[in-house]
Every structure is written in C-alpha cells, then in structure tokens.
Backbone as numpy.savetxt, mean C-alpha at the origin, in Angstrom:
# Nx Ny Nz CAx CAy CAz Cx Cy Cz
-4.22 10.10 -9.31 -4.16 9.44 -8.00 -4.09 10.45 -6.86
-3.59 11.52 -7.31 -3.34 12.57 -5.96 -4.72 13.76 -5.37
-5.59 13.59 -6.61 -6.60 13.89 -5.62 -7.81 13.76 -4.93
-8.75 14.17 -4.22 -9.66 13.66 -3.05 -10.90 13.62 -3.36
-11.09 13.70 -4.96 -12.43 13.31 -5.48 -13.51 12.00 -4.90
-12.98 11.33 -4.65 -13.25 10.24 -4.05 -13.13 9.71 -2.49
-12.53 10.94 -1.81 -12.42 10.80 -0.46 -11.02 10.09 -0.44
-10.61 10.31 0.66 -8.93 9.39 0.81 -8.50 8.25 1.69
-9.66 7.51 1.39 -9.45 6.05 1.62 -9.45 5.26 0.96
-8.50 3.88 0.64 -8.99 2.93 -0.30 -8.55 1.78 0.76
-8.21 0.97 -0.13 -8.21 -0.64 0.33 -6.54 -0.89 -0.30
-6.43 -2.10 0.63 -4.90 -2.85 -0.01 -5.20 -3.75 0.11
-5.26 -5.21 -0.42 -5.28 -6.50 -0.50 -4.20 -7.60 -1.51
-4.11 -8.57 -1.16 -3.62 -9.17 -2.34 -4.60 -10.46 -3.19
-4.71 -9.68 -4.15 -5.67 -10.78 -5.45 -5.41 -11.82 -6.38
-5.91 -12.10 -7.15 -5.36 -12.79 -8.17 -6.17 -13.01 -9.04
-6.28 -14.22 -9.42 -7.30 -13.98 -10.78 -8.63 -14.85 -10.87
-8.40 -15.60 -9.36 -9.75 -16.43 -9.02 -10.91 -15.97 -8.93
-11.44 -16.94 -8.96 -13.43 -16.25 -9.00 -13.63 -15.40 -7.74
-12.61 -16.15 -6.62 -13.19 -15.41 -5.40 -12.71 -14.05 -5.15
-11.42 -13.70 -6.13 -10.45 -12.68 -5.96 -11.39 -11.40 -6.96
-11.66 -11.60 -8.01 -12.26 -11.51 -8.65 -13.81 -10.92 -8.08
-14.43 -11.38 -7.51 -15.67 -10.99 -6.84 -15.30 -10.08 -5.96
-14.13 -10.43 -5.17 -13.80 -9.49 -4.04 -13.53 -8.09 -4.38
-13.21 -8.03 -5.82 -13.13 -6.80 -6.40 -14.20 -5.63 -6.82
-14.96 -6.91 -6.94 -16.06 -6.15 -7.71 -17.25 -5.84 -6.70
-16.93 -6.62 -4.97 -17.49 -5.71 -4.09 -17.33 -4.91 -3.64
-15.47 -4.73 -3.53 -14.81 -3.16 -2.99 -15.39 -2.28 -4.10
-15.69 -2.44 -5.55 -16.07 -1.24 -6.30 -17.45 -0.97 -5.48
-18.53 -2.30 -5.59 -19.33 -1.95 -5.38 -20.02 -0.63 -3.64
-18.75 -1.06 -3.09 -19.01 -0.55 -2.03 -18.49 0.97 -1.90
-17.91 1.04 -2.91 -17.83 2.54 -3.41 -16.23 2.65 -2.88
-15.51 1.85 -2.56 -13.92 2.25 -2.72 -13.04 2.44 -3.97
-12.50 3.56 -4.11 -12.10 3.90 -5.57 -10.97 3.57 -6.03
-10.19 2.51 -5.00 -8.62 1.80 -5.51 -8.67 0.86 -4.87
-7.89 -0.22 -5.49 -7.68 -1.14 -4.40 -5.87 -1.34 -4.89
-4.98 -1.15 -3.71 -3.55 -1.40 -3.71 -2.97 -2.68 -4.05
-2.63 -3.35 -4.44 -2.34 -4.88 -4.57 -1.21 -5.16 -4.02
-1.45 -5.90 -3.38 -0.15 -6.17 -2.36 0.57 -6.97 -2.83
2.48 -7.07 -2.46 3.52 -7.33 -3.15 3.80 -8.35 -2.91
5.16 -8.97 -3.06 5.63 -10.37 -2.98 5.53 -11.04 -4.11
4.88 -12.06 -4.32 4.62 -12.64 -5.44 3.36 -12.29 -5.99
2.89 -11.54 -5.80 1.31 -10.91 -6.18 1.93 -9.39 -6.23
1.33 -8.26 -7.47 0.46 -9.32 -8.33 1.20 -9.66 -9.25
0.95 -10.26 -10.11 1.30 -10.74 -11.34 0.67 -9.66 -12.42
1.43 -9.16 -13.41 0.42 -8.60 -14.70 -0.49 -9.14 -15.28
-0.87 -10.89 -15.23 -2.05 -10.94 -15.62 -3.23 -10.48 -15.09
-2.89 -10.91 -14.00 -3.70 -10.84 -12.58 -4.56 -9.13 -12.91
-3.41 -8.04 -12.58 -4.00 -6.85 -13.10 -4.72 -6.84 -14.24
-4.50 -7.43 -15.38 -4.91 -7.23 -16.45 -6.48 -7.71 -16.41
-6.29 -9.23 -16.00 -8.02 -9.67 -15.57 -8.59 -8.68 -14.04
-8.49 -8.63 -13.48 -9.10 -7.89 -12.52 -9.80 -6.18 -13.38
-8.88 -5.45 -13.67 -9.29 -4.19 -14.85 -10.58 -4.73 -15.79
-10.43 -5.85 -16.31 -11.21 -6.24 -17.20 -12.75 -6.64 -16.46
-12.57 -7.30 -15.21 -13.85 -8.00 -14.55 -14.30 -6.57 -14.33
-13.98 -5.64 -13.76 -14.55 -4.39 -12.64 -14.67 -3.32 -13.54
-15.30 -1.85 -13.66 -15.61 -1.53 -14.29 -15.30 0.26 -14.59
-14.59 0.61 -13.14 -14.30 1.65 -12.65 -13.60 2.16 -11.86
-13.29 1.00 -10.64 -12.38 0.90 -9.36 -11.11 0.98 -10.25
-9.88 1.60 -9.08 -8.59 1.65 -10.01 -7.61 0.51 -9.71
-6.50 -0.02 -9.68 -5.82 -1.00 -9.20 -4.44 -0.17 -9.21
-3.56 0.03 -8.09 -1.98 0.08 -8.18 -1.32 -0.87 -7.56
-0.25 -1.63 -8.67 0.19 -2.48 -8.15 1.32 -2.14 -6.93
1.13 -2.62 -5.96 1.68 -2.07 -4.42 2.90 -3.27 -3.75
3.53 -3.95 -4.90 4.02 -3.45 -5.77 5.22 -4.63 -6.46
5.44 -4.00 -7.54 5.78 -4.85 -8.54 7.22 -4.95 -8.22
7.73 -6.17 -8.14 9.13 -6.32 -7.84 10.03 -5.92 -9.27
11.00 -5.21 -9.52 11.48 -4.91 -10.14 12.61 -6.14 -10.72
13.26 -6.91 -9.97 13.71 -8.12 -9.69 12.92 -8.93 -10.25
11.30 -8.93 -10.58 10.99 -10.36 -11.24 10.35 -10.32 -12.22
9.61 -8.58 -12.73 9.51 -8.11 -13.71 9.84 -6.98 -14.41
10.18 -7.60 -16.15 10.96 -6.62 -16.50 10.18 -5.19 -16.81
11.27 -4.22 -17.73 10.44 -3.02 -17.77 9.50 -3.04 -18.88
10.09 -4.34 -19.81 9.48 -3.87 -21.14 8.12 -4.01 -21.09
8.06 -5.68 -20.09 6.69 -6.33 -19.98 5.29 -5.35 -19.12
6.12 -4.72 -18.05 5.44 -3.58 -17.82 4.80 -2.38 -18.29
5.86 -1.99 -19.32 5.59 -0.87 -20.08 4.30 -1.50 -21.13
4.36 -2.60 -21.56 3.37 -3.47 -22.39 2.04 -3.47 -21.60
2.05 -3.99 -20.59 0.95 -4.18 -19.51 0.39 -2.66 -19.83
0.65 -1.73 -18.92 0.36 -0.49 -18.73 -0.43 -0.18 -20.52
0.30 0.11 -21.13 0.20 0.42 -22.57 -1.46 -0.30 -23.13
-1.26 -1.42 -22.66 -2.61 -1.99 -23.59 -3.91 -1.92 -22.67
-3.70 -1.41 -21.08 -4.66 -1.17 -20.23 -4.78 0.38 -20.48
-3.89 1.21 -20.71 -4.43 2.91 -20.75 -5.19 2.53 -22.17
-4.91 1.84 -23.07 -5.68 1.95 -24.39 -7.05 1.16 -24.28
-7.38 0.39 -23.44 -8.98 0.03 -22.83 -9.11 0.30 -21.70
-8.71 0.35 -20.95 -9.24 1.04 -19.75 -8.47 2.39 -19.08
-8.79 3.67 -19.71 -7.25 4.76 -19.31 -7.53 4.97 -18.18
-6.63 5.37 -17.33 -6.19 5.95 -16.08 -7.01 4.88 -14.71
-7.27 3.84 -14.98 -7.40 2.64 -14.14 -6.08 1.73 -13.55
-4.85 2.01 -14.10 -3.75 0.96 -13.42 -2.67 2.46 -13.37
-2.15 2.13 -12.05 -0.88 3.20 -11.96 0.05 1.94 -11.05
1.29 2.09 -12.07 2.43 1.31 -11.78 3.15 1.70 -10.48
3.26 0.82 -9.55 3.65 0.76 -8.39 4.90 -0.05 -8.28
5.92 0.45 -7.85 7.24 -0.51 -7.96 8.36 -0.46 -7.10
9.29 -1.77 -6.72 9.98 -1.25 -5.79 10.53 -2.83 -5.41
10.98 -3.30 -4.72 11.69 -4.67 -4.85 12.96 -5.07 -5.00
14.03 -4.05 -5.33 15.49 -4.15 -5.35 15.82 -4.92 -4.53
16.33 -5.68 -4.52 17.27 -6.23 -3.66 18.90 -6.13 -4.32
19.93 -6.61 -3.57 21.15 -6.30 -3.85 21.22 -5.23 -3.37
22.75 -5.48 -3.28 23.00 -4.08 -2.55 23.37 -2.52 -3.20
22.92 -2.55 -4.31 22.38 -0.94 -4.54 21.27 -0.76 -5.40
19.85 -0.85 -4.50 19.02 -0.83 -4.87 18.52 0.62 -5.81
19.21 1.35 -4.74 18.37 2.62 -5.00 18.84 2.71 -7.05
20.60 2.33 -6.88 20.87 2.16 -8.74 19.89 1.22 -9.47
19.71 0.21 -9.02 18.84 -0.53 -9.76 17.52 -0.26 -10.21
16.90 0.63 -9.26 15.74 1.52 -10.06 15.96 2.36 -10.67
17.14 2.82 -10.42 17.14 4.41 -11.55 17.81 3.42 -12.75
18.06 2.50 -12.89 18.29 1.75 -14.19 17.03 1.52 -15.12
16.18 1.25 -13.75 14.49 0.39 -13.97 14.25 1.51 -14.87
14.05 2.46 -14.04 12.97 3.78 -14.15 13.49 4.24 -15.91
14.80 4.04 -16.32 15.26 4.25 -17.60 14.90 4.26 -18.66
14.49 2.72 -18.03 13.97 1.97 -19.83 12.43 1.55 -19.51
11.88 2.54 -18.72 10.24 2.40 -18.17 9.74 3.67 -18.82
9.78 3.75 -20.35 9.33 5.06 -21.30 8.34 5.12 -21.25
7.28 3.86 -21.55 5.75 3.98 -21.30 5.03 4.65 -20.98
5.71 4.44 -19.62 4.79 4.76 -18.36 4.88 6.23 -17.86
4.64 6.90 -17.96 4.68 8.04 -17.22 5.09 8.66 -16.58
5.65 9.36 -15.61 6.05 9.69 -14.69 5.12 9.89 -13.20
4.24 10.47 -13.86 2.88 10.81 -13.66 2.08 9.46 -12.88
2.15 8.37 -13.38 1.64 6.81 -13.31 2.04 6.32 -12.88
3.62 6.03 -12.13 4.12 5.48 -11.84 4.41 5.89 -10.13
4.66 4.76 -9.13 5.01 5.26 -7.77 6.22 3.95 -7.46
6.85 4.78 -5.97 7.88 3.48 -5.73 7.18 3.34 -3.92
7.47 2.36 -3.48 7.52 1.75 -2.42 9.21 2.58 -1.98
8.63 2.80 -0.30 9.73 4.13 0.14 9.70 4.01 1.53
10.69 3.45 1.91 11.09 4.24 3.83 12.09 4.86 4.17
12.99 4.42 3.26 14.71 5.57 3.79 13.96 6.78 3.33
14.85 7.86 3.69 14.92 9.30 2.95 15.62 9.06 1.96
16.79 8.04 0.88 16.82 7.89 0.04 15.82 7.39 -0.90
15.11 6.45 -0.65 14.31 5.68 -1.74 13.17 6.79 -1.45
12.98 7.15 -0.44 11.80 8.75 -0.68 12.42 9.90 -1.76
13.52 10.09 -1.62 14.05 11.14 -2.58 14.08 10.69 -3.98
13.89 9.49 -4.13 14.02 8.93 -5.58 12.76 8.90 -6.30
12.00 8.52 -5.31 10.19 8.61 -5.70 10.01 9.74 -5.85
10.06 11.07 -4.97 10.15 12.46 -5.38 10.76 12.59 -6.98
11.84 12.05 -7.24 12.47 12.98 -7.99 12.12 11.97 -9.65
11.56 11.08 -9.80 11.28 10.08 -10.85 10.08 9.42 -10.59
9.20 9.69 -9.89 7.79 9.31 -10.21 7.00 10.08 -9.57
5.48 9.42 -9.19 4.38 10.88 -8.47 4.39 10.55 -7.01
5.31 9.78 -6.55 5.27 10.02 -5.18 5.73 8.50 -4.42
5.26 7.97 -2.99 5.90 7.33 -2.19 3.97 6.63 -1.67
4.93 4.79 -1.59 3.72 3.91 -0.99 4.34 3.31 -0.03
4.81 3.87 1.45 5.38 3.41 2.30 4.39 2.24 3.57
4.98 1.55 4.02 3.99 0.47 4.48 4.62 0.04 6.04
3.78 0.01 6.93 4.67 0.13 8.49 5.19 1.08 8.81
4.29 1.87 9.07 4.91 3.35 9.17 4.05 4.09 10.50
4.47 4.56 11.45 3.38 5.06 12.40 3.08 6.53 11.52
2.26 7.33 12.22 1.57 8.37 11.91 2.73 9.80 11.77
3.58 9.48 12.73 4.57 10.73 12.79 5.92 10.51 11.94
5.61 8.86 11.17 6.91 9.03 10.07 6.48 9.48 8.92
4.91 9.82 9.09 4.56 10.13 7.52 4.56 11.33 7.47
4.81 12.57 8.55 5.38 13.66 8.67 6.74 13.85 7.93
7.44 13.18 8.26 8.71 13.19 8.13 8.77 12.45 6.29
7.98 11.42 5.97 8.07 11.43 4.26 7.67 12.24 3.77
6.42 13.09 4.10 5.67 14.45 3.53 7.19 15.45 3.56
7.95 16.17 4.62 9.27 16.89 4.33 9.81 16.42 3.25
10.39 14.88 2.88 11.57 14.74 1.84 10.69 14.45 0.71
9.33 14.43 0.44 8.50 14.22 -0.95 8.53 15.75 -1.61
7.86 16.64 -0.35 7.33 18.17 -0.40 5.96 17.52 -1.05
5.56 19.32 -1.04 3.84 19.46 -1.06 3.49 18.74 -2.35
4.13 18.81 -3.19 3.43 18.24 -4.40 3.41 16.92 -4.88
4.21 16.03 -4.17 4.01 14.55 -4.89 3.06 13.26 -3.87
2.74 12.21 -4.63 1.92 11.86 -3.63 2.42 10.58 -2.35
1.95 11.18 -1.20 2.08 9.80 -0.34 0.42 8.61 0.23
0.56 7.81 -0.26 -0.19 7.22 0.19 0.21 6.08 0.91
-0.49 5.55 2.50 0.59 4.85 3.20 -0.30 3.56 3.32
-0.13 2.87 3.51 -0.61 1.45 3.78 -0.87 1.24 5.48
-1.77 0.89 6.04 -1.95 1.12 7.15 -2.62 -0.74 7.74
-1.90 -1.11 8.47 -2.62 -2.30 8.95 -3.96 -1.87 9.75
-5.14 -2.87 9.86 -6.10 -2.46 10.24 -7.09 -3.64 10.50
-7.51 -3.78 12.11 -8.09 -5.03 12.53 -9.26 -4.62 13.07
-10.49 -5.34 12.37 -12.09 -4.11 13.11 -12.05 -5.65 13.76
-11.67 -5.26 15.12 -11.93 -5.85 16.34 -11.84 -4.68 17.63
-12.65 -4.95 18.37 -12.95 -3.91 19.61 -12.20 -4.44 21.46
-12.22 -6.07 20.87 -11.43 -6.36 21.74 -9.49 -6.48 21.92
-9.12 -5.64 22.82 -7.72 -4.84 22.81 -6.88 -6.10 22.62
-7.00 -7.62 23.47 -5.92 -8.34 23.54 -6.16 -9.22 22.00
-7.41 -9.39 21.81 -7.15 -10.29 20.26 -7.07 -9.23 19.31
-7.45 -8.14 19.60 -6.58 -7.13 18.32 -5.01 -6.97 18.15
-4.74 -6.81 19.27 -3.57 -7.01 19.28 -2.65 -8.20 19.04
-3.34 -8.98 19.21 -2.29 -10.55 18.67 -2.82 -10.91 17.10
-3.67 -10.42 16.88 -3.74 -10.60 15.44 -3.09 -9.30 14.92
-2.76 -7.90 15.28 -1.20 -7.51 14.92 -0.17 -7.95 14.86
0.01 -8.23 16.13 1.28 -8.93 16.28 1.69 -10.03 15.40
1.06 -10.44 14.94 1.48 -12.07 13.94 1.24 -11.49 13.23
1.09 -10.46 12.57 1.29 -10.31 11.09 2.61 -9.21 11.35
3.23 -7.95 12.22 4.04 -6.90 12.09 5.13 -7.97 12.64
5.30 -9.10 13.47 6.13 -9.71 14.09 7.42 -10.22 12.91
6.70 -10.36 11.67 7.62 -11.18 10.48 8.19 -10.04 9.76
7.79 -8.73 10.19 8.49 -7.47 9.28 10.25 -7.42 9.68
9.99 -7.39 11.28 11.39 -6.93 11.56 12.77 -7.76 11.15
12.08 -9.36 10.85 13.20 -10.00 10.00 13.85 -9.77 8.67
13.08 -8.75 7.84 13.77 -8.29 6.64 14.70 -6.25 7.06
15.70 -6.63 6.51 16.55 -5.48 6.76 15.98 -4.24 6.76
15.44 -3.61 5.11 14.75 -2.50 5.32 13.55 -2.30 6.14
13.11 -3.43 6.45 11.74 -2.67 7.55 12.48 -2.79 8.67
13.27 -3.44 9.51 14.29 -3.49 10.46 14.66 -2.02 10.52
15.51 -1.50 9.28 15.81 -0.19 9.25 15.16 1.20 9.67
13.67 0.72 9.32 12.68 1.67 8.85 11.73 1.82 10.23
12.00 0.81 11.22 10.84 0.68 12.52 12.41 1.06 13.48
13.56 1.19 13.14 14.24 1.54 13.89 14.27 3.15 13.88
14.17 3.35 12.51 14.56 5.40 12.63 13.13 5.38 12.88
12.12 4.92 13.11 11.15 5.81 13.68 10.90 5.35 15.12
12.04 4.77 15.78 11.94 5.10 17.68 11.96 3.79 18.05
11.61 2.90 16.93 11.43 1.58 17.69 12.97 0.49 18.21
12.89 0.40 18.59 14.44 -0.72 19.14 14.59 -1.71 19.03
15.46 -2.49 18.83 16.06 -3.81 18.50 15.12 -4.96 19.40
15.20 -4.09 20.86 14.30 -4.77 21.57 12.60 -5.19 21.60
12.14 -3.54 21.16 10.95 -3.14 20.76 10.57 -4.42 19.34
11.37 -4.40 18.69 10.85 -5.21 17.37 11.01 -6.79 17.99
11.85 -7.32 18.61 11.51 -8.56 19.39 10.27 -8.76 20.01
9.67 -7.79 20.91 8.97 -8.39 21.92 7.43 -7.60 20.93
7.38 -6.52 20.60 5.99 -6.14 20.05 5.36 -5.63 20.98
5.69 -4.46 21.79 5.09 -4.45 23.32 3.32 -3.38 22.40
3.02 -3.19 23.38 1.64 -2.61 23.34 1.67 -0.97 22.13
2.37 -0.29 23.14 2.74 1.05 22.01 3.41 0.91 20.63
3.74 0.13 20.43 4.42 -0.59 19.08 2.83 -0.78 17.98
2.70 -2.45 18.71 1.37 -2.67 17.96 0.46 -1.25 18.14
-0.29 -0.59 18.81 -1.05 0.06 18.29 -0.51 1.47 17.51
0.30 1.91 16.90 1.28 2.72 16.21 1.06 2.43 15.07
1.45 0.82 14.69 1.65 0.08 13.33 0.52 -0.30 13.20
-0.82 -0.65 13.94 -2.48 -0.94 13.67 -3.29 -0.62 14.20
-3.93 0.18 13.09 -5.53 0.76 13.71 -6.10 -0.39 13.89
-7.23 -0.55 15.27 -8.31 -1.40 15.85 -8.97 -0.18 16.88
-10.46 -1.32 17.01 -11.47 -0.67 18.14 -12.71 -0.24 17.13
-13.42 0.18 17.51 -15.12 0.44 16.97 -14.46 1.12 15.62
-15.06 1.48 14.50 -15.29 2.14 13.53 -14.59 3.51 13.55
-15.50 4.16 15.00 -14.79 5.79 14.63 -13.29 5.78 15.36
-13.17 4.77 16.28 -11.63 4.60 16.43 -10.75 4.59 15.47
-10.90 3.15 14.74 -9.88 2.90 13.56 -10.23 4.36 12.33
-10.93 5.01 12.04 -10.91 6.14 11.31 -10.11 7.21 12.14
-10.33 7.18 13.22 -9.28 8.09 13.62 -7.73 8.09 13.59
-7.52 7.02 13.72 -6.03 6.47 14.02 -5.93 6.57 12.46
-6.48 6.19 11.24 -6.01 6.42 10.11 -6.15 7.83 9.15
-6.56 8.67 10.19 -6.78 10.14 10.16 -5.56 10.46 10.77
-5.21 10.28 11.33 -3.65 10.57 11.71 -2.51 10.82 10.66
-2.72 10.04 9.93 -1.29 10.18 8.70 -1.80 11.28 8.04
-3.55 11.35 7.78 -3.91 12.69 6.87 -3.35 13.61 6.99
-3.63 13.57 8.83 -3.10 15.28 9.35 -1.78 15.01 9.29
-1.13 14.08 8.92 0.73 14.02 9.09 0.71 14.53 7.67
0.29 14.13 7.11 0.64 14.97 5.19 0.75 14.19 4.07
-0.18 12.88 4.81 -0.65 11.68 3.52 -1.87 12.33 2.75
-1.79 12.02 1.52 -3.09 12.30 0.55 -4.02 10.88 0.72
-3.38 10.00 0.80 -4.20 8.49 0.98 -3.97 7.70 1.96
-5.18 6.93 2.53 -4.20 5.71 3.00 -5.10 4.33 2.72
-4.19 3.44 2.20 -4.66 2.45 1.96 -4.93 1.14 3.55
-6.27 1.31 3.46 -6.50 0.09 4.53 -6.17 -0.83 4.36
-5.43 -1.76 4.99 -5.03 -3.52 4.91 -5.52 -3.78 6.20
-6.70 -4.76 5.54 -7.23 -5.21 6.72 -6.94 -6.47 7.03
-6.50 -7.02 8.60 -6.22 -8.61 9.00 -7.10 -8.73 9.54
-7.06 -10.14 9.46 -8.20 -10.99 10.37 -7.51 -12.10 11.13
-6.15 -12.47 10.97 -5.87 -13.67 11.61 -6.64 -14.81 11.12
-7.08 -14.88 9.70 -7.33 -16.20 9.25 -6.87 -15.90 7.63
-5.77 -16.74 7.16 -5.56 -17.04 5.85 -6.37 -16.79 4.77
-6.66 -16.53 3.94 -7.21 -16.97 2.99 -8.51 -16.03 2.49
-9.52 -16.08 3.06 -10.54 -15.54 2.50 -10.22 -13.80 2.76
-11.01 -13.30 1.76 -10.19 -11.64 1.81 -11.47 -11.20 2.44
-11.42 -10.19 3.05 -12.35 -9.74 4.24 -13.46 -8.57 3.62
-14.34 -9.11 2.45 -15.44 -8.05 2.18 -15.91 -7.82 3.37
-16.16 -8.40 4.26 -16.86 -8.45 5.34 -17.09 -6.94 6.22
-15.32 -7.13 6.17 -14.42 -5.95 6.78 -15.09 -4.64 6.26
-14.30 -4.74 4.84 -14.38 -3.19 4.12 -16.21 -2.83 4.18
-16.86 -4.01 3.98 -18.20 -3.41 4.11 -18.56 -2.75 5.71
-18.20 -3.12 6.75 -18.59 -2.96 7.92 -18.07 -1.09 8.02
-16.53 -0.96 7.26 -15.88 0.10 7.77 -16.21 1.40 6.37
-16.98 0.74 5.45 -17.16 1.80 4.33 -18.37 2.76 4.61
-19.28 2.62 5.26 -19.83 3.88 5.53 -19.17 4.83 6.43
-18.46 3.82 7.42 -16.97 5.15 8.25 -15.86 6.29 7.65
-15.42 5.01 6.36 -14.75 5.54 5.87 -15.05 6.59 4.94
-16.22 5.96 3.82 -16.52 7.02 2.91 -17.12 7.65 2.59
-18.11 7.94 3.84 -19.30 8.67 4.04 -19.03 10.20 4.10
C-alpha cells in the first residue's frame, strides 16, 4: 500500500454488494484507480468485501473501516485469510471504531488476537497523537479523515518517515463556490456532533464556534472544489504535507447513486 506505483490517488466510497455497487467498482478499476477505501459505519460488511474482490479483477479494497465493536477478530482474520489465498495482496484491513471510553485499550486488545493479519496489512483510522502513535507502533500506518492539509504535517511527525498515511479528503467537482460549498457543508456539518472529530477539528484551529456556523475557510480546508486542476491541487497539499495517499470522497449532495460520473471526469487529472 505504501508505494507510488500507481500514482497516489485513489477513491473512497461506500459499497455493498448490489449490482449497482458492484459495477461501480468495476468502473473505478476500469478507469485505472488502484484502491478504492470503503467507507465506515455500517459498511462494509465482510461479505460485501469478499464479493466486490471477487467481481473486479485487480483494483485493491481497504476497508476504511471496520468497526472493531461490531466485528470480531477471528471473523476478520478468516475474511483476510481466504482472500490473500485467492486474491493476495488485494484487501488490507482497515480498522478503528472503539467506542467506550478506552479505546485506544480496546484495540491493542483487538490488534492481539488479529494473528492473521499482518502487521504489514493492516491500518487504523487516527486523529489524536495517541491513536496515531498506536497505528505507528502496531500496524503500517494511519487513515485519518477531516483533516486540513497542515494536520497531515503534524500526523507525518508522530507516524515518522516510514509508515503509511493516507488521508481521506472530501471532494465536490463543482466550479460554482456557493453550491460547492453547501454541498460541503451538509455533509462536514454532522462531523462536529461526534466527540473525536469535535476533538480533532478543534486541535487543528477550528472553534467551538467555527464548527457551528461552517464559515468559508473551514469548508474549503475540509473540501477540495473548483475546475479539475484546482481540486488536484488542494489534494496535492497533504502530498507535500507528508501523505503517501489520498483517498478522494467525492459528494454530490444527492443520496444514493455513487458518482462514476465524478471519478471519471477527475481521472485523467488525477492519474495522468
């Protein structure tokens, strides 16, 4: 995962195992993106990975990320296990989801009885400098998400040079400033209600106030928008901060259908 054979862009979405999810996959391969991140919550599911690996033929999948809370290690370690034995080095375990209040113990419990998997294969979801120091020190690195460009400076210090960060980057190919921006805004607006991203948009400058209102320098920090070589620039930013990757998540402000549309419009930008 950590290096640039493939250029250092991919995709983040959340899939599943439908025809349409399913196709959507097999156009990001086709369009020559070499991962696609799977986005967390209740997605994905291990089947989900398991059929998606199976439909596509080459693209990689990390789950971005697997709640630790709703799956166990064994079933994981199983998952992983019977995908490196048909498809090797296509799924790298992505994890992170603690809740309660000592998370950071509850993964190093996880990470215990997660023999399977690698060290190597495995990543955590990271914004304190604790849960960064833990990904450093028990897997290949940190998948931090809401993050401006100058906090990924600051995860590159507590990872160091050798492990990997790849950041998740919101991203709206719209050119017009006020509906780009409100289709940020309704999606970064629901972050600041959970504690750790609360935490995490506060140590990097933002304010109690700032996360209420969403003023202008906020949204464009937390989402690349504007023509093509704009949004490549703004997600060139974390490069030069000391990301190896960044995964595009692209919004549209409409539910449901996943945006080939998008990644096709922005893949000769990106991976040309």
């Amino acid at each position: 995962m950590t290096n640039h054979q493939f250029g250092p862009f991919r995709i983040t979405t959340g899939l599943t195992s439908s025809p349409e999810s399913v196709a959507a996959a097999a156009a990001a391969e086709e369009l020559g993106y070499p991962a696609i991140w799977l986005s967390g919550g209740p997605l994905p599911g291990l089947q989900t990975i398991v059929d998606l690996v199976g439909a596509t033929s080459s693209i990689k999948f990390v789950s971005g990320i697997l709640s630790v809370d709703e799956y166990g290690a064994e079933d994981v370690s199983t998952t992983y296990a019977a995908l490196e034995a048909s498809a090797p080095g296509r799924f790298t375990v992505g994890l992170g989801g603690a809740r309660g209040p000592k998370p950071i113990a509850t993964l190093n419990a996880y990470l215990d009885t997660l023999d399977a998997v690698p060290e190597e294969r495995r990543l955590l979801a990271a914004l304190g400098p604790r849960m960064l120091g833990l990904a450093r020190d028990r897997s290949a690195g940190a998948y931090p998400f809401l993050i401006a460009p100058s906090y990924s400076a600051e995860a590159r210090k507590v990872l160091g040079p050798d492990k990997l960060l790849a950041v998740s980057h919101l991203v709206v190919v719209e050119t017009d400033a006020e509906r780009a921006r409100a289709i940020a805004r309704n999606t970064i607006g629901f972050f600041p209600r959970l504690p750790g991203y609360a935490a995490s948009l506060e140590r990097q400058g933002f304010s109690a106030k700032d996360q209420a209102e969403l003023p202008d320098q906020m949204v464009d920090a937390l989402a690349a928008w504007g023509t093509r070589a704009d949004i490549k620039a703004k997600l060139s930013e974390h490069l030069d901060a000391g990301a190896d990757h960044v995964a595009v998540n692209v919004i549209t402000g409409v539910t449901g259908p996943q945006p080939v549309e998008q990644w096709r419009a922005l893949a000769s930008t990106l991976l040309g």
